[in-house]
Amino acid sequence: HVQLVESGGGSVQAGGSLRLSCSPSGYGHITKCMGWFRQAPGKEREGVAAIYTGDSRTVYYADSVKGRFAISADNAENTVYLQMNSLKPEETAMYYCAARASSRWAVPLTPVSYGYWGQGTQVTVS
């Protein structure tokens, strides 16, 4: 069982940057397939970025964030990061970290591909 803890959210002006972090609590470890999702009030949860931590080079991004967001993993630190630059007001949402503990995902940016979720960290862009 993987319990994930996100941090790094906050309030920022449009055009600003934030870096989110995700680490398992207790004795857990990040899995091979990790993702970041976001959900705004009244909207469905959407995939933002995903990474295969087995090589930390295989990454996926939603079209809306390509060129502005970067996902990375530090296996030694047992942490996955999401660097968010040039943030827009419409990206205000709760951001969630997710882990897949079984086989490699076929669809990395779909919520159903993940079995473990953090509680989320709020990002507000004004």
PDB file of C-alpha atoms in Angstrom:
ATOM      1  CA  HIS A   1       0.000   0.000   0.000  1.00  0.00           C
ATOM      2  CA  VAL A   2       1.389   3.402  -1.012  1.00  0.00           C
ATOM      3  CA  GLN A   3       0.424   6.580   0.818  1.00  0.00           C
ATOM      4  CA  LEU A   4       1.426   9.693  -1.055  1.00  0.00           C
ATOM      5  CA  VAL A   5       1.984  13.164   0.340  1.00  0.00           C
ATOM      6  CA  GLU A   6       2.048  16.231  -1.883  1.00  0.00           C
ATOM      7  CA  SER A   7       3.521  19.608  -1.011  1.00  0.00           C
ATOM      8  CA  GLY A   8       4.498  22.844  -2.682  1.00  0.00           C
ATOM      9  CA  GLY A   9       1.131  24.258  -3.598  1.00  0.00           C
ATOM     10  CA  GLY A  10       0.190  27.845  -2.900  1.00  0.00           C
ATOM     11  CA  SER A  11      -0.947  31.092  -4.420  1.00  0.00           C
ATOM     12  CA  VAL A  12       0.920  32.701  -7.274  1.00  0.00           C
ATOM     13  CA  GLN A  13       0.277  35.422  -9.803  1.00  0.00           C
ATOM     14  CA  ALA A  14      -0.264  34.596 -13.442  1.00  0.00           C
ATOM     15  CA  GLY A  15       3.044  33.921 -15.117  1.00  0.00           C
ATOM     16  CA  GLY A  16       4.585  32.700 -11.902  1.00  0.00           C
ATOM     17  CA  SER A  17       6.073  29.340 -10.984  1.00  0.00           C
ATOM     18  CA  LEU A  18       5.616  26.636  -8.386  1.00  0.00           C
ATOM     19  CA  ARG A  19       7.266  23.299  -7.776  1.00  0.00           C
ATOM     20  CA  LEU A  20       5.186  20.489  -6.384  1.00  0.00           C
ATOM     21  CA  SER A  21       6.682  17.510  -4.596  1.00  0.00           C
ATOM     22  CA  CYS A  22       5.295  14.043  -3.963  1.00  0.00           C
ATOM     23  CA  SER A  23       6.734  11.464  -1.601  1.00  0.00           C
ATOM     24  CA  PRO A  24       5.363   8.290  -0.041  1.00  0.00           C
ATOM     25  CA  SER A  25       4.844   8.395   3.686  1.00  0.00           C
ATOM     26  CA  GLY A  26       6.336   5.885   6.061  1.00  0.00           C
ATOM     27  CA  TYR A  27       8.376   3.115   4.464  1.00  0.00           C
ATOM     28  CA  GLY A  28       6.799   3.367   1.025  1.00  0.00           C
ATOM     29  CA  HIS A  29       8.668   4.026  -2.168  1.00  0.00           C
ATOM     30  CA  ILE A  30       7.703   5.742  -5.363  1.00  0.00           C
ATOM     31  CA  THR A  31       6.573   3.273  -7.982  1.00  0.00           C
ATOM     32  CA  LYS A  32       7.694   2.887 -11.579  1.00  0.00           C
ATOM     33  CA  CYS A  33       4.656   4.775 -12.913  1.00  0.00           C
ATOM     34  CA  MET A  34       3.926   8.112 -11.276  1.00  0.00           C
ATOM     35  CA  GLY A  35       1.625  10.887 -12.373  1.00  0.00           C
ATOM     36  CA  TRP A  36       0.308  14.326 -11.568  1.00  0.00           C
ATOM     37  CA  PHE A  37      -3.326  15.224 -12.007  1.00  0.00           C
ATOM     38  CA  ARG A  38      -5.435  18.268 -11.268  1.00  0.00           C
ATOM     39  CA  GLN A  39      -9.067  18.901 -10.589  1.00  0.00           C
ATOM     40  CA  ALA A  40     -10.835  22.238 -10.541  1.00  0.00           C
ATOM     41  CA  PRO A  41     -14.216  22.662  -8.842  1.00  0.00           C
ATOM     42  CA  GLY A  42     -16.984  21.237 -10.979  1.00  0.00           C
ATOM     43  CA  LYS A  43     -14.580  19.678 -13.456  1.00  0.00           C
ATOM     44  CA  GLU A  44     -13.247  16.202 -14.023  1.00  0.00           C
ATOM     45  CA  ARG A  45      -9.813  15.177 -12.860  1.00  0.00           C
ATOM     46  CA  GLU A  46      -7.342  15.572 -15.708  1.00  0.00           C
ATOM     47  CA  GLY A  47      -3.877  14.214 -16.279  1.00  0.00           C
ATOM     48  CA  VAL A  48      -1.090  16.761 -16.302  1.00  0.00           C
ATOM     49  CA  ALA A  49       2.126  14.760 -16.483  1.00  0.00           C
ATOM     50  CA  ALA A  50       3.471  11.274 -15.923  1.00  0.00           C
ATOM     51  CA  ILE A  51       6.877   9.690 -15.613  1.00  0.00           C
ATOM     52  CA  TYR A  52       8.344   6.219 -15.790  1.00  0.00           C
ATOM     53  CA  THR A  53      10.764   6.322 -12.873  1.00  0.00           C
ATOM     54  CA  GLY A  54      12.477   3.184 -14.129  1.00  0.00           C
ATOM     55  CA  ASP A  55      14.516   5.378 -16.436  1.00  0.00           C
ATOM     56  CA  SER A  56      13.214   8.835 -15.434  1.00  0.00           C
ATOM     57  CA  ARG A  57      13.409   9.812 -19.091  1.00  0.00           C
ATOM     58  CA  THR A  58      10.071   8.543 -20.309  1.00  0.00           C
ATOM     59  CA  VAL A  59       7.641  11.353 -19.642  1.00  0.00           C
ATOM     60  CA  TYR A  60       4.206  12.355 -20.826  1.00  0.00           C
ATOM     61  CA  TYR A  61       2.452  15.713 -20.740  1.00  0.00           C
ATOM     62  CA  ALA A  62      -0.984  17.045 -21.429  1.00  0.00           C
ATOM     63  CA  ASP A  63      -0.909  19.266 -24.509  1.00  0.00           C
ATOM     64  CA  SER A  64      -1.988  22.235 -22.421  1.00  0.00           C
ATOM     65  CA  VAL A  65       1.175  22.152 -20.282  1.00  0.00           C
ATOM     66  CA  LYS A  66       3.847  21.104 -22.776  1.00  0.00           C
ATOM     67  CA  GLY A  67       6.773  23.486 -22.727  1.00  0.00           C
ATOM     68  CA  ARG A  68       5.766  24.984 -19.367  1.00  0.00           C
ATOM     69  CA  PHE A  69       5.632  22.057 -16.920  1.00  0.00           C
ATOM     70  CA  ALA A  70       8.326  19.500 -16.213  1.00  0.00           C
ATOM     71  CA  ILE A  71       7.976  16.258 -14.289  1.00  0.00           C
ATOM     72  CA  SER A  72      11.012  14.636 -12.749  1.00  0.00           C
ATOM     73  CA  ALA A  73      11.863  11.906 -10.279  1.00  0.00           C
ATOM     74  CA  ASP A  74      14.672  11.528  -7.809  1.00  0.00           C
ATOM     75  CA  ASN A  75      14.822   7.896  -6.797  1.00  0.00           C
ATOM     76  CA  ALA A  76      17.478   8.586  -4.180  1.00  0.00           C
ATOM     77  CA  GLU A  77      15.229  11.198  -2.584  1.00  0.00           C
ATOM     78  CA  ASN A  78      12.148   9.024  -3.182  1.00  0.00           C
ATOM     79  CA  THR A  79      10.361  12.054  -4.596  1.00  0.00           C
ATOM     80  CA  VAL A  80       8.566  13.056  -7.763  1.00  0.00           C
ATOM     81  CA  TYR A  81       8.426  16.716  -8.722  1.00  0.00           C
ATOM     82  CA  LEU A  82       6.295  18.862 -10.960  1.00  0.00           C
ATOM     83  CA  GLN A  83       7.861  22.156 -11.950  1.00  0.00           C
ATOM     84  CA  MET A  84       5.173  24.517 -13.195  1.00  0.00           C
ATOM     85  CA  ASN A  85       6.129  27.691 -15.034  1.00  0.00           C
ATOM     86  CA  SER A  86       4.100  30.420 -16.711  1.00  0.00           C
ATOM     87  CA  LEU A  87       1.043  29.475 -14.713  1.00  0.00           C
ATOM     88  CA  LYS A  88      -2.362  30.624 -15.879  1.00  0.00           C
ATOM     89  CA  PRO A  89      -5.454  31.490 -13.814  1.00  0.00           C
ATOM     90  CA  GLU A  90      -7.376  28.630 -15.429  1.00  0.00           C
ATOM     91  CA  GLU A  91      -4.853  26.225 -13.922  1.00  0.00           C
ATOM     92  CA  THR A  92      -6.157  26.935 -10.473  1.00  0.00           C
ATOM     93  CA  ALA A  93      -7.006  23.496  -9.082  1.00  0.00           C
ATOM     94  CA  MET A  94      -6.197  20.850  -6.545  1.00  0.00           C
ATOM     95  CA  TYR A  95      -3.161  18.972  -7.779  1.00  0.00           C
ATOM     96  CA  TYR A  96      -2.815  15.278  -6.981  1.00  0.00           C
ATOM     97  CA  CYS A  97       0.050  12.850  -7.126  1.00  0.00           C
ATOM     98  CA  ALA A  98      -0.741   9.293  -8.197  1.00  0.00           C
ATOM     99  CA  ALA A  99       1.100   5.979  -8.268  1.00  0.00           C
ATOM    100  CA  ARG A 100       0.595   2.787 -10.203  1.00  0.00           C
ATOM    101  CA  ALA A 101       1.957  -0.260  -8.412  1.00  0.00           C
ATOM    102  CA  SER A 102       1.450  -2.933 -11.053  1.00  0.00           C
ATOM    103  CA  SER A 103       2.473  -3.216 -14.683  1.00  0.00           C
ATOM    104  CA  ARG A 104       3.518  -0.268 -16.822  1.00  0.00           C
ATOM    105  CA  TRP A 105       0.578   1.847 -17.810  1.00  0.00           C
ATOM    106  CA  ALA A 106      -0.906   1.860 -21.278  1.00  0.00           C
ATOM    107  CA  VAL A 107      -2.538   5.256 -20.830  1.00  0.00           C
ATOM    108  CA  PRO A 108      -0.376   7.338 -18.489  1.00  0.00           C
ATOM    109  CA  LEU A 109      -2.592  10.421 -18.206  1.00  0.00           C
ATOM    110  CA  THR A 110      -5.839   8.682 -17.306  1.00  0.00           C
ATOM    111  CA  PRO A 111      -6.908   8.520 -13.655  1.00  0.00           C
ATOM    112  CA  VAL A 112      -8.037   4.912 -13.910  1.00  0.00           C
ATOM    113  CA  SER A 113      -4.446   3.896 -14.639  1.00  0.00           C
ATOM    114  CA  TYR A 114      -3.507   4.623 -11.032  1.00  0.00           C
ATOM    115  CA  GLY A 115      -4.393   2.902  -7.803  1.00  0.00           C
ATOM    116  CA  TYR A 116      -2.913   5.225  -5.206  1.00  0.00           C
ATOM    117  CA  TRP A 117      -3.541   8.906  -4.681  1.00  0.00           C
ATOM    118  CA  GLY A 118      -2.404  11.658  -2.376  1.00  0.00           C
ATOM    119  CA  GLN A 119      -4.681  14.106  -0.633  1.00  0.00           C
ATOM    120  CA  GLY A 120      -3.769  16.904  -3.015  1.00  0.00           C
ATOM    121  CA  THR A 121      -2.199  20.322  -2.767  1.00  0.00           C
ATOM    122  CA  GLN A 122      -4.030  23.485  -3.777  1.00  0.00           C
ATOM    123  CA  VAL A 123      -2.634  25.707  -6.512  1.00  0.00           C
ATOM    124  CA  THR A 124      -4.250  29.103  -6.964  1.00  0.00           C
ATOM    125  CA  VAL A 125      -3.241  31.367  -9.825  1.00  0.00           C
ATOM    126  CA  SER A 126      -4.583  34.919  -9.829  1.00  0.00           C
TER     127      SER A 126
END
